[in-house]
Coordinates of C-alpha atoms and ligand atoms in Angstrom, one line a residue:
X1 CA -33.6 -30.0 43.6
X2 CA -32.6 -26.7 41.6
X3 CA -28.7 -25.5 43.4
X4 CA -27.7 -21.5 43.5
X5 CA -24.6 -22.6 44.2
X6 CA -23.9 -25.8 41.9
X7 CA -20.0 -25.1 40.1
X8 CA -20.2 -28.8 38.5
X9 CA -19.3 -27.2 35.5
X10 CA -15.8 -26.4 35.8
X11 CA -16.0 -23.9 31.5
X12 CA -19.2 -22.0 33.1
X13 CA -18.6 -21.8 37.2
X14 CA -15.7 -19.7 36.0
X15 CA -16.8 -17.9 33.3
X16 CA -19.6 -16.4 35.6
X17 CA -17.1 -15.6 38.4
X18 CA -15.6 -13.3 35.4
X19 CA -19.0 -12.2 34.5
X20 CA -19.5 -11.4 38.2
X21 CA -16.1 -9.0 38.8
X22 CA -17.1 -7.9 34.9
X23 CA -21.1 -6.2 36.1
X24 CA -20.9 -6.6 39.5
X25 CA -25.4 -5.8 39.6
X26 CA -25.3 -8.9 37.9
X27 CA -27.0 -12.7 39.0
X28 CA -24.5 -14.4 37.4
X29 CA -25.3 -17.4 39.4
X30 CA -27.9 -20.9 38.5
X31 CA -31.1 -19.0 37.6
X32 CA -34.0 -21.5 39.2
X33 CA -37.4 -21.6 37.3
X34 CA -39.4 -19.5 37.6
X35 CA -43.7 -19.8 38.1
X36 CA -46.0 -21.7 39.7
X37 CA -44.8 -25.2 41.1
X38 CA -47.7 -27.4 40.2
X39 CA -47.7 -25.7 36.9
X40 CA -49.0 -28.0 33.7
X41 CA -47.2 -25.8 31.1
X42 CA -44.1 -25.8 32.1
X43 CA -41.8 -23.8 29.2
X44 CA -37.2 -25.9 28.9
X45 CA -36.1 -22.9 27.1
X46 CA -32.1 -22.8 26.2
X47 CA -29.4 -20.9 29.5
X48 CA -29.9 -17.5 30.2
X49 CA -28.6 -15.1 28.1
X50 CA -25.3 -12.6 29.3
X51 CA -27.9 -9.3 29.4
X52 CA -30.8 -10.7 30.5
X53 CA -31.4 -13.8 32.2
X54 CA -27.9 -13.4 33.9
X55 CA -28.5 -10.3 34.6
X56 CA -31.8 -10.1 36.2
X57 CA -32.2 -14.3 37.8
X58 CA -35.6 -14.9 35.5
X59 CA -35.9 -16.4 33.2
X60 CA -36.4 -14.4 29.6
X61 CA -36.4 -11.4 31.5
X62 CA -34.1 -7.8 30.1
X63 CA -33.1 -9.4 27.4
X64 CA -35.1 -9.9 22.9
X65 CA -36.5 -13.4 23.7
X66 CA -38.2 -12.9 26.5
X67 CA -40.0 -9.6 23.9
X68 CA -42.7 -12.2 22.3
X69 CA -42.2 -15.5 24.7
X70 CA -44.2 -13.5 27.6
X71 CA -47.1 -11.5 25.1
X72 CA -47.6 -14.6 24.0
X73 CA -47.6 -16.1 27.6
X74 CA -50.0 -13.3 28.8
X75 CA -52.4 -12.7 25.2
X76 CA -53.0 -17.3 26.3
X77 CA -53.6 -16.3 30.4
X78 CA -50.2 -17.5 31.6
X79 CA -49.1 -14.4 32.6
X80 CA -50.3 -11.6 34.7
X81 CA -49.2 -9.6 32.7
X82 CA -47.2 -8.6 28.8
X83 CA -43.8 -7.5 30.1
X84 CA -40.9 -9.2 32.2
X85 CA -39.2 -7.0 33.5
X86 CA -37.5 -8.0 36.7
X87 CA -37.3 -10.6 39.4
X88 CA -39.4 -8.4 41.4
X89 CA -42.0 -7.1 39.3
X90 CA -44.4 -8.2 40.5
X91 CA -45.4 -10.8 37.1
X92 CA -47.0 -14.1 38.4
X93 CA -47.3 -17.4 35.5
X94 CA -50.9 -18.8 35.4
X95 CA -50.3 -22.8 35.3
X96 CA -47.2 -22.0 33.4
X97 CA -43.7 -22.6 34.9
X98 CA -40.2 -21.3 32.8
X99 CA -37.6 -23.4 33.5
X100 CA -33.6 -23.7 30.4
X101 CA -32.0 -26.8 30.2
X102 CA -28.5 -25.5 31.0
X103 CA -29.1 -22.7 34.3
X104 CA -25.9 -21.3 34.5
X105 CA -25.5 -18.2 31.7
X106 CA -22.3 -20.3 28.6
X107 CA -20.1 -18.5 26.4
X108 CA -21.1 -17.0 23.1
X109 CA -24.5 -18.5 24.7
X110 CA -23.2 -22.0 23.3
X111 CA -23.8 -24.4 26.3
X112 CA -21.7 -28.0 25.8
X113 CA -23.0 -31.8 25.7
X114 CA -21.4 -32.3 28.7
X115 CA -23.1 -29.0 29.9
X116 CA -26.5 -29.6 28.5
X117 CA -25.4 -33.5 30.1
X118 CA -24.9 -32.4 34.2
X119 CA -27.8 -29.5 34.4
X120 CA -30.1 -32.5 32.8
X121 CA -30.5 -33.8 37.0
X122 CA -32.1 -30.0 37.7
X123 CA -34.7 -30.5 34.7
X124 CA -35.1 -34.2 35.6
X125 CA -36.8 -32.9 39.0
X126 CA -38.4 -30.5 37.5
X127 CA -39.7 -33.2 34.8
X128 CA -40.9 -35.4 37.2
X129 CA -43.0 -33.1 39.3
X130 CA -45.1 -32.5 36.3
X131 CA -48.9 -33.9 36.9
X132 CA -50.4 -36.1 34.2
X133 CA -51.2 -34.3 31.0
X134 CA -49.1 -31.8 31.2
X135 CA -47.3 -29.8 28.8
X136 CA -44.2 -30.1 27.8
X137 CA -43.8 -26.9 25.4
X138 CA -39.6 -27.2 24.3
X139 CA -37.8 -23.9 22.5
X140 CA -35.5 -25.7 20.3
X141 CA -33.8 -28.9 20.1
X142 CA -31.2 -28.5 22.4
X143 CA -34.2 -28.2 25.0
X144 CA -35.9 -30.9 23.9
X145 CA -33.5 -33.7 23.2
X146 CA -32.7 -32.8 27.3
X147 CA -35.9 -33.5 27.2
X148 CA -35.6 -36.6 25.6
X149 CA -33.1 -37.5 27.6
X150 CA -34.3 -36.9 30.8
X151 CA -37.3 -39.0 30.2
X152 CA -34.2 -42.5 29.3
X153 CA -36.8 -42.1 25.3
X154 CA -34.3 -42.4 22.2
X155 CA -33.5 -39.3 20.5
X156 CA -34.5 -41.0 17.3
X157 CA -38.1 -42.0 18.5
X158 CA -38.5 -37.7 19.3
X159 CA -37.2 -35.6 16.2
X160 CA -37.2 -32.3 16.9
X161 CA -40.1 -30.3 14.8
X162 CA -41.2 -26.8 15.1
X163 CA -45.2 -27.5 16.2
X164 CA -44.0 -30.7 16.2
X165 CA -46.1 -33.0 19.7
X166 CA -45.3 -36.2 21.3
X167 CA -46.7 -38.3 23.7
X168 CA -44.0 -38.6 27.2
X169 CA -44.5 -40.7 30.3
X170 CA -47.2 -40.4 32.1
X171 CA -49.6 -38.9 29.5
X172 CA -47.1 -35.9 29.7
X173 CA -47.1 -34.1 26.2
X174 CA -43.5 -32.8 24.9
X175 CA -44.8 -29.4 22.2
X176 CA -41.7 -28.6 21.0
X177 CA -41.3 -24.8 18.3
X178 CA -38.4 -23.2 17.9
X179 CA -36.7 -20.6 20.7
X180 CA -37.8 -17.4 20.4
X181 CA -34.9 -15.9 20.1
X182 CA -33.9 -12.9 17.6
X183 CA -32.3 -14.4 15.1
X184 CA -35.0 -17.1 14.8
X185 CA -37.5 -13.8 14.9
X186 CA -35.5 -11.4 12.1
X187 CA -35.0 -13.8 9.5
X188 CA -38.1 -15.3 10.5
X189 CA -37.1 -18.8 10.7
X190 CA -40.3 -17.4 13.7
X191 CA -42.9 -15.0 13.1
X192 CA -45.4 -14.2 15.8
X193 CA -48.5 -16.2 14.1
X194 CA -46.5 -20.0 14.0
X195 CA -45.5 -18.9 18.1
X196 CA -49.1 -18.4 18.9
X197 CA -50.0 -20.8 17.1
X198 CA -47.8 -23.3 19.6
X199 CA -49.5 -21.6 22.5
X200 CA -52.7 -21.9 20.6
X201 CA -51.6 -25.7 20.7
X202 CA -50.6 -26.4 24.5
X203 CA -53.2 -24.1 25.7
X204 CA -56.2 -27.2 24.2
X205 CA -54.1 -29.8 25.8
X206 CA -54.7 -28.3 29.1
X207 CA -57.2 -27.2 28.7
X208 CA -59.4 -30.1 26.2
Ligands
URA1 N1 -32.6 -16.6 28.2 C1 -33.0 -17.4 28.2 O1 -33.9 -17.9 30.4 N2 -33.4 -18.5 27.9 C2 -33.5 -18.5 27.0 O2 -33.5 -20.3 26.5 C3 -33.2 -17.5 26.0 C4 -32.6 -16.4 26.7

């Protein structure tokens, strides 16, 4: 279960203490998953961004990465509105939940392997709760690898590629997308059209 007081990664816990001193109004704690607990779509991001989820306490909220994500979720009927502004803005996800592979803000946006591993228990609980036929949408290769590891599967049998689709135990499906980070969208490694196609596929799998 998500632990709002988790301090199991010393580097991250200390970093959050420092960030809280510098930005007292920020959430600066582990960021809980957001959305419908019985959702069939689970979107897995990397980790909270400093001035986004780490500030607001809701995944992908307050920074650039969330703009395209919530717009696209809304277009495919997974969000009540196209924008996520704050944890108390009333936005609702529909048959969708968003979480991160790492729940705490990492320095330089880069969690180390031990932190990704330490946080996997929380992700595993979220994955365990998914119904048959659910879709796990991994944003980026770190999220993808952590999902594969959480299921106890071998990485070499599940290679990350944008748009790739992998069968998971329990009739679930893992869909891969490049992460919707500012870097990826501004360099057009990930275009709106590419991202839209991934969500269209998730919708087709769920409705099929
Ligand atoms: N915000 C998040 O919550 N997760 C990401 O991966 C990026 C930004």
